[in-house]
CSV table of C-alpha atoms and ligand atoms in Angstrom, one decimal:
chain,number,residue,atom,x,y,z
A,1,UNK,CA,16.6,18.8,-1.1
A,2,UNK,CA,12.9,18.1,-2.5
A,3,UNK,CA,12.5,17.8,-6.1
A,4,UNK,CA,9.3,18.9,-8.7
A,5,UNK,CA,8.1,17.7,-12.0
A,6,UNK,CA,7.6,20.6,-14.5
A,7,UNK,CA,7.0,19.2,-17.9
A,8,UNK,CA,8.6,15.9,-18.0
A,9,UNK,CA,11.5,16.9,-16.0
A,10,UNK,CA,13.0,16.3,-12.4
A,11,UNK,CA,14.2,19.8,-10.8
A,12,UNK,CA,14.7,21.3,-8.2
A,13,UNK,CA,11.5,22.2,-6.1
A,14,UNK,CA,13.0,25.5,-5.9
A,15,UNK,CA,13.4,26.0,-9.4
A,16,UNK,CA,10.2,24.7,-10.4
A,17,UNK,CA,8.8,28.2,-11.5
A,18,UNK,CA,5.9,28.7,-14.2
A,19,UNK,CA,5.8,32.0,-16.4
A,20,UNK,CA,3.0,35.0,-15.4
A,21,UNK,CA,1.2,34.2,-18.7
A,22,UNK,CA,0.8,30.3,-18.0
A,23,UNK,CA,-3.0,29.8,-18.3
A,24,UNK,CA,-3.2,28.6,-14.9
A,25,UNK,CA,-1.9,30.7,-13.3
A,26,UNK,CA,-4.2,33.6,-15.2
A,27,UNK,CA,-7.9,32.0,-15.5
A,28,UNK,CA,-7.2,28.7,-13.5
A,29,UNK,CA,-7.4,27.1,-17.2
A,30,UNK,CA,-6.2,23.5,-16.0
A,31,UNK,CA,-7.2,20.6,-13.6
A,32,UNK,CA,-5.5,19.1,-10.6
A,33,UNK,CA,-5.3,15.6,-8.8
A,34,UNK,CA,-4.2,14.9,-5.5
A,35,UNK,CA,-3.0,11.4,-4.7
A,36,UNK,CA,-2.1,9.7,-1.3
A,37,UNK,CA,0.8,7.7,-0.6
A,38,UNK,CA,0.8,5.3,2.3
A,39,UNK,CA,4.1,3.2,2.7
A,40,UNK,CA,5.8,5.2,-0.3
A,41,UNK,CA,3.1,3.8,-2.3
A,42,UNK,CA,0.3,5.8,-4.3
A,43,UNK,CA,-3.4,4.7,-3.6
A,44,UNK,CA,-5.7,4.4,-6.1
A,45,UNK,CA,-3.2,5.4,-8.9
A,46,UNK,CA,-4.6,4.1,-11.7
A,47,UNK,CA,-8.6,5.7,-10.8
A,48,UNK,CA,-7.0,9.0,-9.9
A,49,UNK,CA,-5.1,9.2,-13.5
A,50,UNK,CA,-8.7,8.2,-15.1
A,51,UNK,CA,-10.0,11.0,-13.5
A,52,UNK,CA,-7.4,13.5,-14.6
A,53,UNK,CA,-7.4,12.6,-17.9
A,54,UNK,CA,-11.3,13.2,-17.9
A,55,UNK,CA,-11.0,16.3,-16.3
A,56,UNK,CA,-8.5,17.7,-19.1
A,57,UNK,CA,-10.7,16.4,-21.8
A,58,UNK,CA,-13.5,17.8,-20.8
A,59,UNK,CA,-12.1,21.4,-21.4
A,60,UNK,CA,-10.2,20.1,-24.6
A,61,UNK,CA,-6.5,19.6,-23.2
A,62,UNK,CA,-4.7,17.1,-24.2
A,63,UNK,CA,-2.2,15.3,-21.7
A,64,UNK,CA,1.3,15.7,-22.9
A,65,UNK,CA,2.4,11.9,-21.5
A,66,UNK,CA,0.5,9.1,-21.7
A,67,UNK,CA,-0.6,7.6,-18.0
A,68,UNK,CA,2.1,5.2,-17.8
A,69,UNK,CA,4.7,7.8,-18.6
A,70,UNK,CA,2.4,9.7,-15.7
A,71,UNK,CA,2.8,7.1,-12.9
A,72,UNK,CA,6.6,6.6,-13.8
A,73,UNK,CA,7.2,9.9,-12.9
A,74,UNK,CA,5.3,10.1,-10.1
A,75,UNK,CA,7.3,6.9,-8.9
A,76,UNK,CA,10.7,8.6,-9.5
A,77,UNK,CA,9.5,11.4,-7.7
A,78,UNK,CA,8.1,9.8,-4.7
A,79,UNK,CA,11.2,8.0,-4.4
A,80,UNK,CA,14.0,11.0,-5.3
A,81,UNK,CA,11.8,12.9,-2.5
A,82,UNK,CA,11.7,9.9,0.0
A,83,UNK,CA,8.1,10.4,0.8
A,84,UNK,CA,6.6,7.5,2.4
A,85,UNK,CA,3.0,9.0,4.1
A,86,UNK,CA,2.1,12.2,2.2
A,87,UNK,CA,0.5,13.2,-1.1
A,88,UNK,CA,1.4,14.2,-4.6
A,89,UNK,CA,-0.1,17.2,-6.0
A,90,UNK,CA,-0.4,17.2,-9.9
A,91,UNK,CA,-1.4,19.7,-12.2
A,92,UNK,CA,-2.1,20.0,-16.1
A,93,UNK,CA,-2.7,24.1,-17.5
A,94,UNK,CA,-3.3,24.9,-21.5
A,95,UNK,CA,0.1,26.3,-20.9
A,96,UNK,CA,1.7,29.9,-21.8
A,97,UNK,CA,0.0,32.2,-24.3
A,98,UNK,CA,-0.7,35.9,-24.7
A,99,UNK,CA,-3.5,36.5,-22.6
A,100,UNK,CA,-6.8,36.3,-24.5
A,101,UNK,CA,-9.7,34.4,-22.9
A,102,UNK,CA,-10.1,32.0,-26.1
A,103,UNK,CA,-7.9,29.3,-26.5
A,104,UNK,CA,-4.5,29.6,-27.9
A,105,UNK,CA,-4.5,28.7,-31.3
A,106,UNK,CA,-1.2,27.6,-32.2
A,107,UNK,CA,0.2,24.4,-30.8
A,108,UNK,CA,1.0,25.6,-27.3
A,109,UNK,CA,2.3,22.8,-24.8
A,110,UNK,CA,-0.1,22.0,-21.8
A,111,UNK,CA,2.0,22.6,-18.8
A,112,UNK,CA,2.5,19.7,-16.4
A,113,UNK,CA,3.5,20.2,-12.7
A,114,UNK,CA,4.1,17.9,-9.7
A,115,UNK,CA,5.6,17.9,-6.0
A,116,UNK,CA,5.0,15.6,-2.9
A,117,UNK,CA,4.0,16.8,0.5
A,118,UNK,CA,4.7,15.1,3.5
A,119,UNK,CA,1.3,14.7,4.9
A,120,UNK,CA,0.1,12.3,8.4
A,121,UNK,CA,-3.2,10.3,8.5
A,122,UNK,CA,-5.4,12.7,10.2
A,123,UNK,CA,-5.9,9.5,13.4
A,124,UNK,CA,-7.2,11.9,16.4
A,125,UNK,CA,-10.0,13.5,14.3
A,126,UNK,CA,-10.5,9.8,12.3
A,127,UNK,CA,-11.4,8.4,15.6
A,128,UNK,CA,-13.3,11.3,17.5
A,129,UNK,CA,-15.0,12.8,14.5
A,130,UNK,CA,-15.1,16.2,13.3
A,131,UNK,CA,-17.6,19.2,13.3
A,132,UNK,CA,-19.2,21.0,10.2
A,133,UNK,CA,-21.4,23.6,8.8
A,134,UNK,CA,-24.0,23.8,6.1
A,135,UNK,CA,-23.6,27.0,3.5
A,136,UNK,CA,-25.2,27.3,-0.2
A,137,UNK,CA,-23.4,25.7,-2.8
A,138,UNK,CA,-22.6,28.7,-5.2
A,139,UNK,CA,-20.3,27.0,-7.9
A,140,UNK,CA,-21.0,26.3,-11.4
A,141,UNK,CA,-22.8,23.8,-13.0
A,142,UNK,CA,-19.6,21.4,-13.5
A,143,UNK,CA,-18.7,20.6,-10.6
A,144,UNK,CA,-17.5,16.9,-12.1
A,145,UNK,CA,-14.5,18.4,-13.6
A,146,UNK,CA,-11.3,18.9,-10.7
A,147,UNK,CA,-10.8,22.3,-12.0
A,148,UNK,CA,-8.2,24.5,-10.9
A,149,UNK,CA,-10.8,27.2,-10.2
A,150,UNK,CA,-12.1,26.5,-6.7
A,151,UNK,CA,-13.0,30.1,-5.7
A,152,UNK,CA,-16.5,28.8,-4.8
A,153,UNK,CA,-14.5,25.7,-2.7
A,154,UNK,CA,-12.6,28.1,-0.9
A,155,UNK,CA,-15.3,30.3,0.5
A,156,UNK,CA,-16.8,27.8,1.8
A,157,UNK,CA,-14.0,26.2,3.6
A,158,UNK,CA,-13.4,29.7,4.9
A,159,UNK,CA,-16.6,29.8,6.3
A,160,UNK,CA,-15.8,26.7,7.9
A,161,UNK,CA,-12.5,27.6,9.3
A,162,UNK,CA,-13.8,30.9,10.8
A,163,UNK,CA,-17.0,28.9,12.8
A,164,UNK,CA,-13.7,26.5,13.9
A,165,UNK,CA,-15.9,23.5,11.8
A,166,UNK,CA,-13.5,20.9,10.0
A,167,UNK,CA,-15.7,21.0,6.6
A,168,UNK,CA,-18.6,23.0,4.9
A,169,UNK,CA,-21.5,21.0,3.8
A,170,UNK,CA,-22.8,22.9,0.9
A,171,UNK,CA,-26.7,22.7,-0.5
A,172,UNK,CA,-28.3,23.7,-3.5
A,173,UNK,CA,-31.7,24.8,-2.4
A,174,UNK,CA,-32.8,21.9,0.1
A,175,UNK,CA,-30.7,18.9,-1.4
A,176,UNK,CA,-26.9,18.3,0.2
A,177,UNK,CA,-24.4,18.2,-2.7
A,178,UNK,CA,-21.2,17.8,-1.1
A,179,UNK,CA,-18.6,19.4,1.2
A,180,UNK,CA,-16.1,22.4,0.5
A,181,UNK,CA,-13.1,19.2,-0.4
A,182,UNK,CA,-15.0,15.9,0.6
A,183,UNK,CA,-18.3,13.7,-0.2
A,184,UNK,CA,-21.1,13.2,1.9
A,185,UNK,CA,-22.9,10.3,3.4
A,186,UNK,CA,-25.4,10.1,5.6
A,187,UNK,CA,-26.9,7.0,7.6
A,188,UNK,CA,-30.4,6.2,8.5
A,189,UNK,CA,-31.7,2.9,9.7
A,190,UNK,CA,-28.5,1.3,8.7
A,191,UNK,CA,-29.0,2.1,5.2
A,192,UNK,CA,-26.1,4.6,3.9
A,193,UNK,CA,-26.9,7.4,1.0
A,194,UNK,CA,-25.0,9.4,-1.0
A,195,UNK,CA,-25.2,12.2,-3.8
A,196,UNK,CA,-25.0,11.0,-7.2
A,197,UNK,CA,-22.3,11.1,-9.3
A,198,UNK,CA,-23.2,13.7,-11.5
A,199,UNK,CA,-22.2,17.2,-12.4
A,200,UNK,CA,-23.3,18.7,-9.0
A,201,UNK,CA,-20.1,16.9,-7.3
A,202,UNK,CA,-16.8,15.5,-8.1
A,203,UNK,CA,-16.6,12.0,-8.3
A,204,UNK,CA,-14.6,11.2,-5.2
A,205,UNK,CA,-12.2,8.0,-5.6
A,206,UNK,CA,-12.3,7.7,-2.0
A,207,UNK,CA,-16.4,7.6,-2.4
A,208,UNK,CA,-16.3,4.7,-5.0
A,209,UNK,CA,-13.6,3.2,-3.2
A,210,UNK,CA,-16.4,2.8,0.1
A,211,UNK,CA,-19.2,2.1,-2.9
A,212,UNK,CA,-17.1,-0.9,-4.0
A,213,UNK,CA,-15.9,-2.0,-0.4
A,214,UNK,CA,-19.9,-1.6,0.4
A,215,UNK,CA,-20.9,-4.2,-2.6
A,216,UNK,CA,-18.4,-6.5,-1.8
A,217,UNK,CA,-19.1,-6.9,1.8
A,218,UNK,CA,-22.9,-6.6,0.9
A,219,UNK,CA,-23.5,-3.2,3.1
A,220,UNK,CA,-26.2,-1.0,0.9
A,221,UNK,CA,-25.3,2.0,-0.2
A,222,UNK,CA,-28.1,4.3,-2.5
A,223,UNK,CA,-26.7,6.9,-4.5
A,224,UNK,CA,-29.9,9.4,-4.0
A,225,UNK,CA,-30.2,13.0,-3.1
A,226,UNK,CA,-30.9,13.8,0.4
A,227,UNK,CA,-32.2,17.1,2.1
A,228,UNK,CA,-30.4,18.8,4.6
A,229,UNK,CA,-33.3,17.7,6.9
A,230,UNK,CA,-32.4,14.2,6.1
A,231,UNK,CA,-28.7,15.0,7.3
A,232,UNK,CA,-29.8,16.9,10.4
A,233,UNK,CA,-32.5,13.5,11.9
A,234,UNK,CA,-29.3,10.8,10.2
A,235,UNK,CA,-28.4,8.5,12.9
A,236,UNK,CA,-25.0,8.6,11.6
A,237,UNK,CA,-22.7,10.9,9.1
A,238,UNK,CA,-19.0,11.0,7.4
A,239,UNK,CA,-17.7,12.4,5.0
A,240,UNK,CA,-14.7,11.0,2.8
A,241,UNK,CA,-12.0,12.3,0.5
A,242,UNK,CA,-8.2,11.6,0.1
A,243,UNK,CA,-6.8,13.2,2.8
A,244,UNK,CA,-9.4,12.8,5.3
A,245,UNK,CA,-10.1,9.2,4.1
A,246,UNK,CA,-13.4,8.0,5.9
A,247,UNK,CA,-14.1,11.1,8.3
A,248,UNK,CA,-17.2,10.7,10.9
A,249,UNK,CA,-19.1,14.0,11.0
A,250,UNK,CA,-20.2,14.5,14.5
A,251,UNK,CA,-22.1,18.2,14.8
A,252,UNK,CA,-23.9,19.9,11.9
A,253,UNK,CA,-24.0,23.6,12.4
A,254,UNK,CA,-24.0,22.7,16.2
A,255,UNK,CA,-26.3,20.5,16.7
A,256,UNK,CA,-25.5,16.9,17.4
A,257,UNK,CA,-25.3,14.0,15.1
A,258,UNK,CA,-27.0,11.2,16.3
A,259,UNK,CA,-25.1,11.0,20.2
A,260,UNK,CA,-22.3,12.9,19.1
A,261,UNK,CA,-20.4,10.2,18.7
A,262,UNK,CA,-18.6,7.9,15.5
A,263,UNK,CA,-21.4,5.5,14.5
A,264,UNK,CA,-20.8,1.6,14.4
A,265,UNK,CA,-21.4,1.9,10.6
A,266,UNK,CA,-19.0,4.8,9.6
A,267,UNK,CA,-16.7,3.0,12.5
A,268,UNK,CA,-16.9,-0.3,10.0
A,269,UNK,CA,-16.0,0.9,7.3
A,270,UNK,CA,-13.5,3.4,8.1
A,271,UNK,CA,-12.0,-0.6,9.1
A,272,UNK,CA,-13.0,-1.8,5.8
A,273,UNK,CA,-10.9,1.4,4.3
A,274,UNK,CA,-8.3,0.5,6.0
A,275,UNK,CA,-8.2,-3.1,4.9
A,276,UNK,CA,-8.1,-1.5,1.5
A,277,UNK,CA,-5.2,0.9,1.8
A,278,UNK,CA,-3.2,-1.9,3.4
A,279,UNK,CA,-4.1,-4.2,0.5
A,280,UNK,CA,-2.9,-2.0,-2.0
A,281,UNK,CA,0.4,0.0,-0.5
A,282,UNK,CA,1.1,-2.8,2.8
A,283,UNK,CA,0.8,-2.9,6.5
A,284,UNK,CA,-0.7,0.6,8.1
A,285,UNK,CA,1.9,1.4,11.6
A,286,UNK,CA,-1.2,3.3,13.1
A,287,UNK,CA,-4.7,2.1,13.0
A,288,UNK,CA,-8.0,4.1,13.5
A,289,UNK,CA,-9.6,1.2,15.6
A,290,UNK,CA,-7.2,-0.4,17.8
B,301,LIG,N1,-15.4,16.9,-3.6
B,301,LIG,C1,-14.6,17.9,-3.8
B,301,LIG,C2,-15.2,19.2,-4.1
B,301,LIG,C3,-13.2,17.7,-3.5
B,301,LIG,O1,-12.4,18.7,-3.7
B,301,LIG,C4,-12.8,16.4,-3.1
B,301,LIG,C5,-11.3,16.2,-2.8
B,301,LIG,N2,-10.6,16.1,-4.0
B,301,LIG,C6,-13.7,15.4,-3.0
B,301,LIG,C7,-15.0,15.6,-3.3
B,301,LIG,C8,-13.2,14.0,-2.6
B,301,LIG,O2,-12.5,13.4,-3.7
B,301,LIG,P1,-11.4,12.3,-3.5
B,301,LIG,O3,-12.0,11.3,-2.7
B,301,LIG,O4,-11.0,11.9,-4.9
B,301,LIG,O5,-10.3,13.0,-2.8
């Protein structure tokens, strides 16, 4: 039997119901985080709470548990569930309230929700690479906040699915802002760029996690915009997010990048990743480069 979090509490997975009137569920009025464990540890716990608790804030909700009371659940979960190479999926709404698209007034409780998934390192696309597709970036101008409204997310990555491509690359005019669920990265001349962290992307952890691993093996990275001509001549490309980790990008809207092939640099530091994860939650079984 699996179990959930809803509010504070351990239940049932199947149990774990929210009301029809629960804000996210209504206007997607809440923010999300999805963490990966590796080992039946989480990775990056400690950035990935930062960044939920700077999600909710900016649209004025206040976490009901502090983020040590947050990881101590998620601990107690991941164990009660026995997950050791998955995810967690965690959720924060404004909670239940007549529907009205101001906020509730009175002191209504945010609604917290979490479950585990059992999901594998994606290895046989890690080590051949995966095929994408450009398409316009149509969300909204706050695109730093991991909002539970991804309509404009999900388009996209339907676009992708139905041209059989791994990942959309969206634009905004020329310049690349970032894919449907994933950061971009493009490699010229050795030298690696990326989008700024700003409000035209989220903020991936997995993307300062290869910004940090960059510094401290002296490998430069620029944060700069880059045109969609700059990531059709790259030598190299990957993109990088929890799930997909450090992802070579191999065809853009079927043309070839560089000679089709994983590059040595994305092939380093999907290594260097690696060395990370096993830092933090032990020894990997598999590895990308053998
Ligand atoms: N951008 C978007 C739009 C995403 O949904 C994700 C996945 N959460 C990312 C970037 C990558 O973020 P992270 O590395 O934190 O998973």
């Amino acid at each position: 039997m699996k179990f959930a979090i809803l509010n504070g509490e351990m239940i049932k997975r199947s149990d774990a119901k929210v009301d029809v009137e629960d804000r996210g569920y209504q206007f997607g009025d809440g923010v999300y985080e999805v963490i990966r464990v590796y080992n039946g540890k989480m990775f990056t716990i400690n950035e990935h709470l930062e960044r939920f608790v700077k999600s909710a804030e900016s649209i004025c909700i206040t976490l009901p548990y502090t983020k040590k009371k947050i990881t101590t659940l998620l601990e107690e979960l991941i164990l009660k569930n026995n997950l050791q190479e998955g995810i967690v999926y965690m959720q924060v709404t404004r909670g239940v309230a007549p529907r009205n698209h101001s906020f509730p007034t009175d002191n209504v409780l945010p609604s917290l929700v979490a479950y585990t998934k059992e999901v594998t390192r994606p290895l046989a696309s890690l080590k051949t690479g995966v095929k994408t597709m450009v398409t316009e970036d149509i969300r909204w101008l706050r695109c730093d906040i991991k909002s539970l409204n991804l309509l404009g997310n999900l388009l996209a990555k339907q676009k992708a699915a139905e041209s059989g491509c791994f990942e959309a690359i969206q634009h905004r005019s020329q310049e690349v802002t970032e894919g449907s669920s994933s950061n971009i990265f493009i490699i010229k001349d050795g030298s690696i760029t990326t989008h700024p962290s700003n409000h035209l992307i989220l903020k991936g952890i997995t993307k300062d996690v290869i910004l940090q691993v960059c510094e401290s093996n002296k490998i430069v990275v620029e944060e700069q915009t880059f045109t969609l001509e700059d990531l059709a001549s790259a030598d190299e490309a990957f993109l990088s997010s929890t799930t997909a980790e450090v992802m070579p990008i191999i065809e853009v809207d079927g043309k070839r990048v560089g000679d089709g092939l994983p590059g040595p640099v994305t092939k380093r530091l999907q290594e260097l990743f690696e060395q990370e994860i096993e830092r933090q939650c032990g020894a990997l079984k598999d590895k990308i480069l053998k």
